[in-house]
mmCIF file of C-alpha atoms and ligand atoms in Angstrom:
data_model
loop_
_atom_site.group_PDB
_atom_site.id
_atom_site.type_symbol
_atom_site.label_atom_id
_atom_site.label_comp_id
_atom_site.label_asym_id
_atom_site.label_seq_id
_atom_site.Cartn_x
_atom_site.Cartn_y
_atom_site.Cartn_z
ATOM 1 C CA MET A 1113 34.442 7.292 10.183
ATOM 2 C CA ARG A 1114 32.196 7.111 7.951
ATOM 3 C CA ASN A 1115 29.683 10.338 9.861
ATOM 4 C CA THR A 1116 29.024 13.004 7.183
ATOM 5 C CA ARG A 1117 25.367 13.159 6.101
ATOM 6 C CA GLU A 1118 26.533 12.561 2.287
ATOM 7 C CA GLU A 1119 29.121 9.842 2.870
ATOM 8 C CA ARG A 1120 25.882 7.714 4.772
ATOM 9 C CA THR A 1121 23.720 8.887 2.132
ATOM 10 C CA MET A 1122 26.481 6.793 -0.742
ATOM 11 C CA THR A 1123 26.312 3.237 1.536
ATOM 12 C CA ARG A 1124 22.177 3.702 1.347
ATOM 13 C CA VAL A 1125 20.778 0.465 -0.937
ATOM 14 C CA TYR A 1126 18.145 0.047 -2.978
ATOM 15 C CA ASN A 1127 15.751 -1.401 -1.005
ATOM 16 C CA PHE A 1128 13.109 -3.226 -3.832
ATOM 17 C CA SER A 1129 11.411 -4.541 0.001
ATOM 18 C CA ALA A 1130 7.084 -4.529 -0.296
ATOM 19 C CA GLY A 1131 6.758 -2.628 3.265
ATOM 20 C CA PRO A 1132 8.572 -1.239 4.664
ATOM 21 C CA SER A 1133 9.656 -0.240 1.636
ATOM 22 C CA THR A 1134 12.473 2.608 1.222
ATOM 23 C CA LEU A 1135 10.872 6.218 2.086
ATOM 24 C CA PRO A 1136 11.790 9.212 -0.211
ATOM 25 C CA LEU A 1137 15.559 10.455 0.529
ATOM 26 C CA PRO A 1138 14.630 13.824 1.083
ATOM 27 C CA VAL A 1139 11.497 13.217 3.791
ATOM 28 C CA LEU A 1140 14.137 10.652 5.431
ATOM 29 C CA GLN A 1141 16.299 14.081 5.912
ATOM 30 C CA GLN A 1142 13.749 16.118 6.657
ATOM 31 C CA ALA A 1143 13.383 13.692 9.628
ATOM 32 C CA ALA A 1144 16.754 13.595 10.262
ATOM 33 C CA GLU A 1145 17.331 17.611 10.397
ATOM 34 C CA GLU A 1146 14.327 17.452 12.666
ATOM 35 C CA MET A 1147 14.552 14.626 15.230
ATOM 36 C CA LEU A 1148 15.952 16.649 18.137
ATOM 37 C CA ASP A 1149 13.728 19.564 17.155
ATOM 38 C CA THR A 1150 10.629 19.556 15.747
ATOM 39 C CA GLN A 1151 9.846 23.051 13.999
ATOM 40 C CA GLY A 1152 10.572 24.545 16.635
ATOM 41 C CA SER A 1153 8.836 23.271 19.881
ATOM 42 C CA GLY A 1154 12.027 22.250 21.087
ATOM 43 C CA MET A 1155 11.844 18.294 21.331
ATOM 44 C CA SER A 1156 10.871 15.686 18.677
ATOM 45 C CA VAL A 1157 7.699 14.565 17.465
ATOM 46 C CA MET A 1158 8.173 11.766 19.496
ATOM 47 C CA GLU A 1159 8.767 13.110 22.678
ATOM 48 C CA MET A 1160 5.990 15.593 21.925
ATOM 49 C CA SER A 1161 2.363 15.046 24.003
ATOM 50 C CA HIS A 1162 -0.562 14.064 21.933
ATOM 51 C CA ARG A 1163 -2.328 17.019 23.086
ATOM 52 C CA SER A 1164 -0.147 19.215 22.950
ATOM 53 C CA PRO A 1165 -0.435 22.403 19.850
ATOM 54 C CA SER A 1166 2.874 21.241 17.861
ATOM 55 C CA TYR A 1167 1.632 17.913 17.193
ATOM 56 C CA GLU A 1168 -2.135 18.781 16.978
ATOM 57 C CA LYS A 1169 -0.676 20.525 13.891
ATOM 58 C CA ILE A 1170 1.093 18.537 12.915
ATOM 59 C CA HIS A 1171 -1.575 16.002 12.657
ATOM 60 C CA ASN A 1172 -4.207 17.980 11.314
ATOM 61 C CA GLN A 1173 -2.273 19.800 8.478
ATOM 62 C CA ALA A 1174 -1.367 15.681 7.470
ATOM 63 C CA ILE A 1175 -4.837 15.243 7.066
ATOM 64 C CA ALA A 1176 -5.692 18.131 5.692
ATOM 65 C CA ASP A 1177 -3.099 17.159 3.011
ATOM 66 C CA LEU A 1178 -4.040 14.182 2.486
ATOM 67 C CA ARG A 1179 -7.401 15.054 1.345
ATOM 68 C CA ASP A 1180 -5.972 17.487 -1.033
ATOM 69 C CA LEU A 1181 -4.660 14.838 -3.082
ATOM 70 C CA LEU A 1182 -7.474 12.866 -3.708
ATOM 71 C CA ASN A 1183 -9.309 14.968 -3.711
ATOM 72 C CA ILE A 1184 -11.167 12.830 -0.546
ATOM 73 C CA PRO A 1185 -14.889 14.967 -0.686
ATOM 74 C CA GLU A 1186 -16.022 16.979 2.868
ATOM 75 C CA ASN A 1187 -18.488 13.679 3.735
ATOM 76 C CA TYR A 1188 -15.399 10.836 4.374
ATOM 77 C CA LYS A 1189 -13.975 11.061 7.299
ATOM 78 C CA ILE A 1190 -10.069 10.677 7.433
ATOM 79 C CA LEU A 1191 -9.025 8.553 10.264
ATOM 80 C CA PHE A 1192 -5.330 8.131 11.630
ATOM 81 C CA LEU A 1193 -5.158 3.677 13.112
ATOM 82 C CA GLN A 1194 -3.027 1.195 14.271
ATOM 83 C CA GLY A 1195 -3.518 -2.520 14.020
ATOM 84 C CA GLY A 1196 -2.285 -2.383 10.211
ATOM 85 C CA GLY A 1197 -4.189 -3.171 6.816
ATOM 86 C CA THR A 1198 -4.873 -6.439 9.205
ATOM 87 C CA LEU A 1199 -7.186 -5.198 12.137
ATOM 88 C CA GLN A 1200 -9.228 -3.328 8.475
ATOM 89 C CA PHE A 1201 -9.851 -7.020 8.425
ATOM 90 C CA SER A 1202 -12.054 -7.971 11.593
ATOM 91 C CA MET A 1203 -12.862 -3.622 11.811
ATOM 92 C CA VAL A 1204 -14.401 -3.495 7.998
ATOM 93 C CA PRO A 1205 -16.659 -6.305 9.357
ATOM 94 C CA LEU A 1206 -17.830 -5.347 12.946
ATOM 95 C CA ASN A 1207 -19.136 -1.706 11.582
ATOM 96 C CA LEU A 1208 -20.402 -2.380 8.284
ATOM 97 C CA LEU A 1209 -22.584 -5.954 8.359
ATOM 98 C CA ARG A 1210 -25.432 -3.403 9.505
ATOM 99 C CA ASN A 1211 -28.319 -4.929 7.410
ATOM 100 C CA SER A 1212 -27.948 -7.993 6.107
ATOM 101 C CA LYS A 1213 -25.573 -9.326 7.743
ATOM 102 C CA LYS A 1214 -23.875 -10.478 4.656
ATOM 103 C CA ALA A 1215 -20.804 -8.788 2.499
ATOM 104 C CA ASP A 1216 -19.378 -9.820 -1.124
ATOM 105 C CA TYR A 1217 -15.420 -10.583 -1.524
ATOM 106 C CA ILE A 1218 -14.132 -10.776 -4.228
ATOM 107 C CA ASP A 1219 -11.001 -12.895 -3.861
ATOM 108 C CA THR A 1220 -7.820 -11.712 -5.709
ATOM 109 C CA GLY A 1221 -4.755 -13.518 -2.805
ATOM 110 C CA GLU A 1222 -3.625 -13.700 -0.109
ATOM 111 C CA TRP A 1223 -4.263 -10.570 1.611
ATOM 112 C CA SER A 1224 -7.799 -11.126 0.107
ATOM 113 C CA LYS A 1225 -7.941 -14.162 1.421
ATOM 114 C CA LYS A 1226 -6.736 -13.377 5.064
ATOM 115 C CA ALA A 1227 -9.878 -10.701 5.197
ATOM 116 C CA ILE A 1228 -12.280 -13.166 3.768
ATOM 117 C CA ALA A 1229 -11.697 -16.170 7.033
ATOM 118 C CA GLU A 1230 -11.868 -13.228 9.138
ATOM 119 C CA ALA A 1231 -14.754 -11.209 7.676
ATOM 120 C CA LYS A 1232 -16.814 -14.759 8.154
ATOM 121 C CA LYS A 1233 -16.502 -14.710 12.004
ATOM 122 C CA PHE A 1234 -18.866 -11.946 11.723
ATOM 123 C CA GLY A 1235 -21.482 -12.304 9.441
ATOM 124 C CA ASP A 1236 -22.282 -13.973 6.099
ATOM 125 C CA ILE A 1237 -19.351 -14.152 3.686
ATOM 126 C CA HIS A 1238 -19.740 -14.580 -0.150
ATOM 127 C CA VAL A 1239 -16.669 -15.008 -1.767
ATOM 128 C CA VAL A 1240 -18.180 -13.698 -6.128
ATOM 129 C CA ALA A 1241 -15.116 -13.566 -7.597
ATOM 130 C CA SER A 1242 -11.932 -15.708 -6.929
ATOM 131 C CA SER A 1243 -8.534 -15.905 -9.407
ATOM 132 C CA ALA A 1244 -7.149 -18.537 -6.430
ATOM 133 C CA ASP A 1245 -7.393 -21.499 -9.195
ATOM 134 C CA ALA A 1246 -5.026 -19.392 -11.681
ATOM 135 C CA GLY A 1247 -2.646 -18.907 -8.518
ATOM 136 C CA TYR A 1248 -3.418 -15.609 -8.530
ATOM 137 C CA ALA A 1249 -1.566 -14.761 -11.640
ATOM 138 C CA ARG A 1250 -4.692 -12.830 -12.675
ATOM 139 C CA LEU A 1251 -7.759 -11.133 -11.385
ATOM 140 C CA PRO A 1252 -10.929 -13.374 -11.869
ATOM 141 C CA ASP A 1253 -13.828 -12.300 -14.425
ATOM 142 C CA PHE A 1254 -16.806 -10.806 -12.518
ATOM 143 C CA ASP A 1255 -19.148 -8.172 -13.386
ATOM 144 C CA VAL A 1256 -21.677 -6.440 -10.980
ATOM 145 C CA SER A 1257 -24.868 -9.111 -11.605
ATOM 146 C CA MET A 1258 -22.487 -11.554 -8.585
ATOM 147 C CA ILE A 1259 -23.207 -9.561 -6.016
ATOM 148 C CA ARG A 1260 -26.484 -10.272 -4.183
ATOM 149 C CA ASN A 1261 -28.997 -7.353 -3.960
ATOM 150 C CA ASP A 1262 -28.633 -6.681 -0.366
ATOM 151 C CA ALA A 1263 -25.296 -7.111 0.575
ATOM 152 C CA ASP A 1264 -24.207 -4.724 3.332
ATOM 153 C CA TYR A 1265 -20.584 -3.724 0.652
ATOM 154 C CA VAL A 1266 -18.181 -5.672 -1.895
ATOM 155 C CA TYR A 1267 -14.935 -6.160 -0.647
ATOM 156 C CA CYS A 1268 -12.283 -6.252 -3.176
ATOM 157 C CA VAL A 1269 -8.135 -5.418 -3.003
ATOM 158 C CA SER A 1270 -7.411 -2.421 -5.421
ATOM 159 C CA ASN A 1271 -3.406 -4.220 -5.242
ATOM 160 C CA ASN A 1272 -2.020 -7.260 -5.245
ATOM 161 C CA THR A 1273 0.858 -7.468 -3.106
ATOM 162 C CA ILE A 1274 2.677 -11.000 -3.191
ATOM 163 C CA TYR A 1275 1.351 -11.577 -7.031
ATOM 164 C CA GLY A 1276 1.848 -8.430 -8.921
ATOM 165 C CA THR A 1277 -1.698 -7.749 -9.898
ATOM 166 C CA ARG A 1278 -3.801 -5.100 -10.129
ATOM 167 C CA PHE A 1279 -7.442 -3.456 -10.885
ATOM 168 C CA ALA A 1280 -5.787 -1.306 -14.268
ATOM 169 C CA THR A 1281 -9.575 0.333 -13.951
ATOM 170 C CA PHE A 1282 -11.824 -0.778 -11.414
ATOM 171 C CA PRO A 1283 -15.189 -2.384 -12.268
ATOM 172 C CA ASP A 1284 -18.443 -1.896 -12.206
ATOM 173 C CA PHE A 1285 -19.608 -2.583 -8.597
ATOM 174 C CA GLY A 1286 -23.205 -1.232 -8.933
ATOM 175 C CA THR A 1287 -24.742 0.877 -6.176
ATOM 176 C CA GLY A 1288 -23.805 -0.890 -3.026
ATOM 177 C CA ASP A 1289 -21.007 0.113 -0.457
ATOM 178 C CA VAL A 1290 -17.867 -0.643 -1.779
ATOM 179 C CA VAL A 1291 -14.694 -1.555 0.536
ATOM 180 C CA CYS A 1292 -11.328 -1.568 -0.224
ATOM 181 C CA ASP A 1293 -8.029 -2.557 0.672
ATOM 182 C CA MET A 1294 -5.531 -0.302 -1.065
ATOM 183 C CA SER A 1295 -2.720 -1.061 1.088
ATOM 184 C CA SER A 1296 -0.609 -1.180 -1.711
ATOM 185 C CA ASP A 1297 -0.870 1.467 -3.684
ATOM 186 C CA ILE A 1298 -2.446 4.536 -2.043
ATOM 187 C CA LEU A 1299 -0.786 7.370 -3.607
ATOM 188 C CA SER A 1300 0.433 5.816 -6.538
ATOM 189 C CA ARG A 1301 -2.724 6.543 -9.054
ATOM 190 C CA PRO A 1302 -5.425 9.290 -9.556
ATOM 191 C CA ILE A 1303 -8.591 7.502 -7.389
ATOM 192 C CA ASP A 1304 -11.883 8.584 -7.146
ATOM 193 C CA VAL A 1305 -12.354 8.316 -4.113
ATOM 194 C CA SER A 1306 -16.103 8.508 -4.410
ATOM 195 C CA ARG A 1307 -16.909 5.074 -5.327
ATOM 196 C CA PHE A 1308 -15.976 4.184 -1.993
ATOM 197 C CA GLY A 1309 -17.823 3.894 1.354
ATOM 198 C CA VAL A 1310 -14.036 2.668 2.905
ATOM 199 C CA ILE A 1311 -10.528 2.854 1.371
ATOM 200 C CA PHE A 1312 -7.834 1.160 3.750
ATOM 201 C CA ALA A 1313 -3.866 1.139 4.247
ATOM 202 C CA GLY A 1314 -0.693 0.379 6.074
ATOM 203 C CA ALA A 1315 1.443 3.537 5.885
ATOM 204 C CA GLN A 1316 4.388 1.629 5.505
ATOM 205 C CA LYS A 1317 4.258 0.334 2.284
ATOM 206 C CA ASN A 1318 3.664 4.675 -0.090
ATOM 207 C CA MET A 1319 3.199 6.254 3.253
ATOM 208 C CA GLY A 1320 5.598 6.415 5.524
ATOM 209 C CA ILE A 1321 6.583 3.842 8.741
ATOM 210 C CA ALA A 1322 4.790 1.214 10.012
ATOM 211 C CA GLY A 1323 2.220 1.977 12.914
ATOM 212 C CA LEU A 1324 -0.584 3.732 10.969
ATOM 213 C CA THR A 1325 -3.529 2.678 9.015
ATOM 214 C CA VAL A 1326 -5.298 5.090 6.700
ATOM 215 C CA VAL A 1327 -9.113 4.410 6.732
ATOM 216 C CA ILE A 1328 -10.812 7.445 4.972
ATOM 217 C CA ILE A 1329 -14.736 6.655 5.895
ATOM 218 C CA ARG A 1330 -17.581 7.700 4.695
ATOM 219 C CA GLU A 1331 -19.266 9.880 7.066
ATOM 220 C CA ASP A 1332 -23.194 7.751 6.749
ATOM 221 C CA LEU A 1333 -20.823 4.280 7.515
ATOM 222 C CA ILE A 1334 -19.444 5.317 10.385
ATOM 223 C CA GLY A 1335 -22.120 4.641 14.203
ATOM 224 C CA HIS A 1336 -23.310 1.518 12.964
ATOM 225 C CA ALA A 1337 -21.372 -0.867 15.438
ATOM 226 C CA ASP A 1338 -22.386 -2.834 17.839
ATOM 227 C CA SER A 1339 -22.760 -0.573 21.452
ATOM 228 C CA LYS A 1340 -20.871 -4.071 23.446
ATOM 229 C CA LEU A 1341 -17.590 -3.110 20.313
ATOM 230 C CA PRO A 1342 -14.551 -2.441 21.941
ATOM 231 C CA VAL A 1343 -13.738 1.301 22.150
ATOM 232 C CA MET A 1344 -10.849 0.999 19.768
ATOM 233 C CA LEU A 1345 -12.766 -1.029 16.921
ATOM 234 C CA ASP A 1346 -15.110 1.731 16.249
ATOM 235 C CA TYR A 1347 -14.984 4.191 14.022
ATOM 236 C CA ALA A 1348 -17.630 6.345 15.463
ATOM 237 C CA VAL A 1349 -15.165 6.680 18.180
ATOM 238 C CA MET A 1350 -12.142 7.428 16.649
ATOM 239 C CA ALA A 1351 -13.699 9.527 13.834
ATOM 240 C CA LYS A 1352 -15.439 12.002 17.313
ATOM 241 C CA ASP A 1353 -12.440 12.603 18.419
ATOM 242 C CA ASN A 1354 -10.370 13.133 15.153
ATOM 243 C CA SER A 1355 -8.137 9.819 15.893
ATOM 244 C CA LEU A 1356 -7.059 11.501 19.437
ATOM 245 C CA TYR A 1357 -9.459 9.438 21.341
ATOM 246 C CA ASN A 1358 -5.664 7.806 22.831
ATOM 247 C CA THR A 1359 -2.266 8.711 22.260
ATOM 248 C CA PRO A 1360 -2.194 8.323 18.203
ATOM 249 C CA PRO A 1361 1.151 6.563 16.882
ATOM 250 C CA THR A 1362 2.687 9.955 16.170
ATOM 251 C CA PHE A 1363 5.814 9.868 15.400
ATOM 252 C CA ALA A 1364 3.761 7.735 11.822
ATOM 253 C CA ILE A 1365 1.814 10.403 11.399
ATOM 254 C CA TYR A 1366 4.552 12.533 11.410
ATOM 255 C CA MET A 1367 6.071 10.731 8.648
ATOM 256 C CA ALA A 1368 3.298 10.380 6.380
ATOM 257 C CA GLY A 1369 2.189 13.915 6.535
ATOM 258 C CA LEU A 1370 5.756 14.164 5.355
ATOM 259 C CA VAL A 1371 5.553 11.996 3.001
ATOM 260 C CA PHE A 1372 2.742 13.608 1.561
ATOM 261 C CA GLN A 1373 4.266 17.012 1.192
ATOM 262 C CA TRP A 1374 6.934 15.549 -0.771
ATOM 263 C CA ILE A 1375 4.236 14.329 -2.978
ATOM 264 C CA LYS A 1376 2.930 17.906 -3.384
ATOM 265 C CA LYS A 1377 5.791 19.353 -4.168
ATOM 266 C CA LEU A 1378 6.518 17.152 -6.919
ATOM 267 C CA GLY A 1379 3.152 17.511 -8.495
ATOM 268 C CA GLY A 1380 0.602 15.756 -6.787
ATOM 269 C CA ILE A 1381 -1.101 11.949 -7.162
ATOM 270 C CA ASP A 1382 -1.067 12.971 -10.989
ATOM 271 C CA ALA A 1383 2.702 13.787 -11.276
ATOM 272 C CA MET A 1384 3.125 10.854 -8.841
ATOM 273 C CA HIS A 1385 1.063 8.115 -11.277
ATOM 274 C CA ALA A 1386 3.168 8.961 -14.022
ATOM 275 C CA LEU A 1387 6.865 9.176 -12.682
ATOM 276 C CA ASN A 1388 4.858 5.126 -11.509
ATOM 277 C CA GLN A 1389 4.169 4.076 -15.716
ATOM 278 C CA ALA A 1390 7.970 5.193 -16.383
ATOM 279 C CA LYS A 1391 8.689 2.627 -13.951
ATOM 280 C CA ALA A 1392 6.799 -0.097 -13.887
ATOM 281 C CA GLN A 1393 7.271 0.183 -18.436
ATOM 282 C CA LEU A 1394 10.710 0.202 -18.160
ATOM 283 C CA LEU A 1395 11.079 -2.986 -15.881
ATOM 284 C CA TYR A 1396 7.979 -4.884 -17.222
ATOM 285 C CA GLN A 1397 9.538 -3.965 -20.889
ATOM 286 C CA ALA A 1398 12.885 -5.448 -20.080
ATOM 287 C CA ILE A 1399 11.208 -8.509 -18.140
ATOM 288 C CA ASP A 1400 9.827 -8.568 -21.388
ATOM 289 C CA GLN A 1401 12.475 -8.364 -24.108
ATOM 290 C CA SER A 1402 14.488 -10.843 -21.296
ATOM 291 C CA GLU A 1403 15.219 -14.256 -22.707
ATOM 292 C CA LEU A 1404 15.759 -15.196 -19.445
ATOM 293 C CA PHE A 1405 13.432 -13.214 -17.195
ATOM 294 C CA TYR A 1406 9.703 -14.371 -17.711
ATOM 295 C CA GLY A 1407 6.638 -12.039 -15.727
ATOM 296 C CA THR A 1408 4.139 -14.193 -13.907
ATOM 297 C CA ALA A 1409 0.953 -11.491 -13.823
ATOM 298 C CA ARG A 1410 -1.011 -12.129 -16.567
ATOM 299 C CA LYS A 1411 -0.305 -9.098 -18.684
ATOM 300 C CA GLU A 1412 -2.999 -6.398 -18.597
ATOM 301 C CA ASP A 1413 -3.157 -6.671 -14.107
ATOM 302 C CA ARG A 1414 0.019 -6.798 -14.298
ATOM 303 C CA SER A 1415 0.677 -4.260 -10.527
ATOM 304 C CA LEU A 1416 2.781 -1.121 -11.223
ATOM 305 C CA MET A 1417 4.251 -1.599 -7.515
ATOM 306 C CA ASN A 1418 4.824 -4.321 -7.215
ATOM 307 C CA VAL A 1419 6.852 -6.715 -10.164
ATOM 308 C CA THR A 1420 7.122 -9.726 -10.439
ATOM 309 C CA PHE A 1421 9.008 -12.227 -12.373
ATOM 310 C CA LYS A 1422 10.813 -15.632 -12.498
ATOM 311 C CA THR A 1423 13.077 -17.759 -14.496
ATOM 312 C CA ASP A 1424 13.170 -21.680 -15.018
ATOM 313 C CA ASP A 1425 15.367 -22.638 -12.328
ATOM 314 C CA PRO A 1426 15.453 -21.983 -8.886
ATOM 315 C CA GLU A 1427 19.067 -22.474 -8.598
ATOM 316 C CA ILE A 1428 19.056 -19.419 -11.212
ATOM 317 C CA ASP A 1429 16.418 -17.350 -9.428
ATOM 318 C CA SER A 1430 19.018 -17.696 -6.505
ATOM 319 C CA ALA A 1431 22.159 -16.929 -7.985
ATOM 320 C CA PHE A 1432 19.841 -13.495 -9.680
ATOM 321 C CA ILE A 1433 19.085 -12.466 -6.176
ATOM 322 C CA ALA A 1434 23.040 -12.963 -5.015
ATOM 323 C CA PHE A 1435 23.876 -10.719 -8.065
ATOM 324 C CA ALA A 1436 21.683 -7.969 -7.662
ATOM 325 C CA LYS A 1437 23.369 -7.817 -4.065
ATOM 326 C CA THR A 1438 26.490 -7.384 -5.045
ATOM 327 C CA LYS A 1439 25.222 -4.274 -7.316
ATOM 328 C CA GLY A 1440 23.489 -2.832 -4.275
ATOM 329 C CA ILE A 1441 19.944 -3.827 -5.117
ATOM 330 C CA VAL A 1442 18.513 -5.800 -2.330
ATOM 331 C CA ASN A 1443 15.176 -7.643 -0.807
ATOM 332 C CA ILE A 1444 13.419 -8.481 -4.756
ATOM 333 C CA LYS A 1445 13.204 -12.168 -3.059
ATOM 334 C CA GLY A 1446 9.236 -13.036 -4.194
ATOM 335 C CA TYR A 1447 7.282 -14.065 -1.992
ATOM 336 C CA ARG A 1448 7.019 -18.225 -0.194
ATOM 337 C CA THR A 1449 4.749 -19.395 -1.810
ATOM 338 C CA VAL A 1450 5.263 -17.242 -5.726
ATOM 339 C CA GLY A 1451 9.346 -18.234 -5.556
ATOM 340 C CA GLY A 1452 11.004 -16.161 -7.920
ATOM 341 C CA MET A 1453 11.785 -12.333 -7.257
ATOM 342 C CA ARG A 1454 9.263 -8.921 -6.761
ATOM 343 C CA ALA A 1455 10.637 -5.985 -7.137
ATOM 344 C CA SER A 1456 8.491 -3.514 -5.220
ATOM 345 C CA ILE A 1457 9.419 -0.244 -6.979
ATOM 346 C CA TYR A 1458 6.627 2.156 -5.033
ATOM 347 C CA ASN A 1459 6.023 5.739 -5.212
ATOM 348 C CA ALA A 1460 10.313 7.004 -2.761
ATOM 349 C CA MET A 1461 12.053 4.195 -5.466
ATOM 350 C CA PRO A 1462 13.301 6.573 -7.693
ATOM 351 C CA LEU A 1463 13.742 5.670 -10.975
ATOM 352 C CA GLU A 1464 17.502 5.493 -11.184
ATOM 353 C CA GLY A 1465 16.898 1.936 -8.604
ATOM 354 C CA VAL A 1466 14.667 0.598 -11.541
ATOM 355 C CA GLN A 1467 17.438 1.009 -14.142
ATOM 356 C CA ALA A 1468 19.871 0.161 -11.672
ATOM 357 C CA LEU A 1469 18.252 -3.206 -11.508
ATOM 358 C CA VAL A 1470 17.350 -3.202 -15.335
ATOM 359 C CA ASP A 1471 21.403 -3.250 -15.903
ATOM 360 C CA ALA A 1472 21.738 -5.846 -13.255
ATOM 361 C CA MET A 1473 19.209 -8.660 -15.295
ATOM 362 C CA THR A 1474 20.724 -7.061 -18.858
ATOM 363 C CA GLU A 1475 24.334 -8.483 -17.457
ATOM 364 C CA PHE A 1476 23.369 -11.353 -15.360
ATOM 365 C CA GLU A 1477 21.334 -12.232 -18.353
ATOM 366 C CA THR A 1478 24.798 -12.421 -20.453
ATOM 367 C CA GLN A 1479 26.511 -13.779 -18.171
ATOM 368 C CA HIS A 1480 24.220 -16.745 -18.013
ATOM 369 C CA LYS A 1481 24.369 -17.219 -21.777
ATOM 370 C CA LYS A 1482 28.129 -17.406 -21.808
ATOM 371 C CA VAL A 1483 27.995 -19.997 -19.492
HETATM 372 N N1 PMP B 1101 -3.609 -5.367 2.902
HETATM 373 C C1 PMP B 1101 -2.831 -6.156 2.235
HETATM 374 C C2 PMP B 1101 -2.621 -5.082 0.716
HETATM 375 C C3 PMP B 1101 -1.064 -5.745 1.863
HETATM 376 O O1 PMP B 1101 -0.042 -6.076 0.855
HETATM 377 C C4 PMP B 1101 -0.713 -5.987 3.281
HETATM 378 C C5 PMP B 1101 0.759 -6.179 3.854
HETATM 379 N N2 PMP B 1101 1.575 -6.699 2.479
HETATM 380 C C6 PMP B 1101 -2.075 -6.094 4.174
HETATM 381 C C7 PMP B 1101 -3.008 -5.685 3.918
HETATM 382 C C8 PMP B 1101 -1.623 -6.447 5.804
HETATM 383 O O2 PMP B 1101 -1.394 -5.149 6.224
HETATM 384 P P1 PMP B 1101 -1.036 -5.008 7.911
HETATM 385 O O3 PMP B 1101 0.924 -6.047 8.017
HETATM 386 O O4 PMP B 1101 -0.106 -3.383 7.570
HETATM 387 O O5 PMP B 1101 -1.763 -5.437 8.960
#
């Protein structure tokens, strides 16, 4: 029987899933160790009252560590919410369409499209730039002059999980408030939080497990919602009670806290970014040198987190996905509308995992040439 931790670890695969995604092994191990007795409380974190001092310590430490990691200024609140990135597609317009009720959106893929559709229920939403006609394989041309002067906010997605593109640097957005969906690259690279009014991200890619959504919001943007808005959708309610208005997703917050500490131990966001650059470079180099595989995103817009690539033949793609599986490499199938392969190499994917994928690509290509 396989019982020891070491033996079980041996059976772990390299999981390139786009989310929920692979977690850092030390985080999983610590969670396992603390499962029955979390930090001397005599109970699992899952069994703690969210009003207990033991839980509040975990909650506040996670907030403090995230503030530290991203250098979040004091005039920003960190909220721990539920409902995924998707609920933010509604909460953002419901809370921020406060003056002209106009907002300008940059359309860079499936997730901005969904956010646009939701926001259109609540205000005058204008798509200022879109790369839909390029199949979202690149970012659209965008210039600050495209933004309406009286727009309540500008909305963008930092990293496009499905298409494998990202803002390598954020454009000049002017002086208005900027909302950014960072679901698939938060904590992967340094960001200047003060350039944004609201940043949000589901935790299940780079921060932990599903069930937690982190919102970072400048204080002056809180408190503008209609009084008829359900309390759970009002940033002001959640901010006032330090995200403890009702029962928060305690275990997901605990897990995010462990991930924050893991990143701090590695050396913080700069160290994480350097590792992410090394991983992405290794994989893109293999793709660019290959005669079989090619990248699907425009080079200058390539994501560090989601690497999308293909061969010319969907059957060969399927054969490669099956071949990779025999090597313990799983979840590399591309999104259904894109096809091909997508390797999500979030923070927790080790360099060795990317190397294993590159080795599998090389071996597959060599075999393929012989046929
Ligand atoms: N935004 C982006 C960029 C995403 O990748 C996703 C999910 N893959 C979402 C939003 C939706 O998030 P959720 O499933 O947490 O609602």
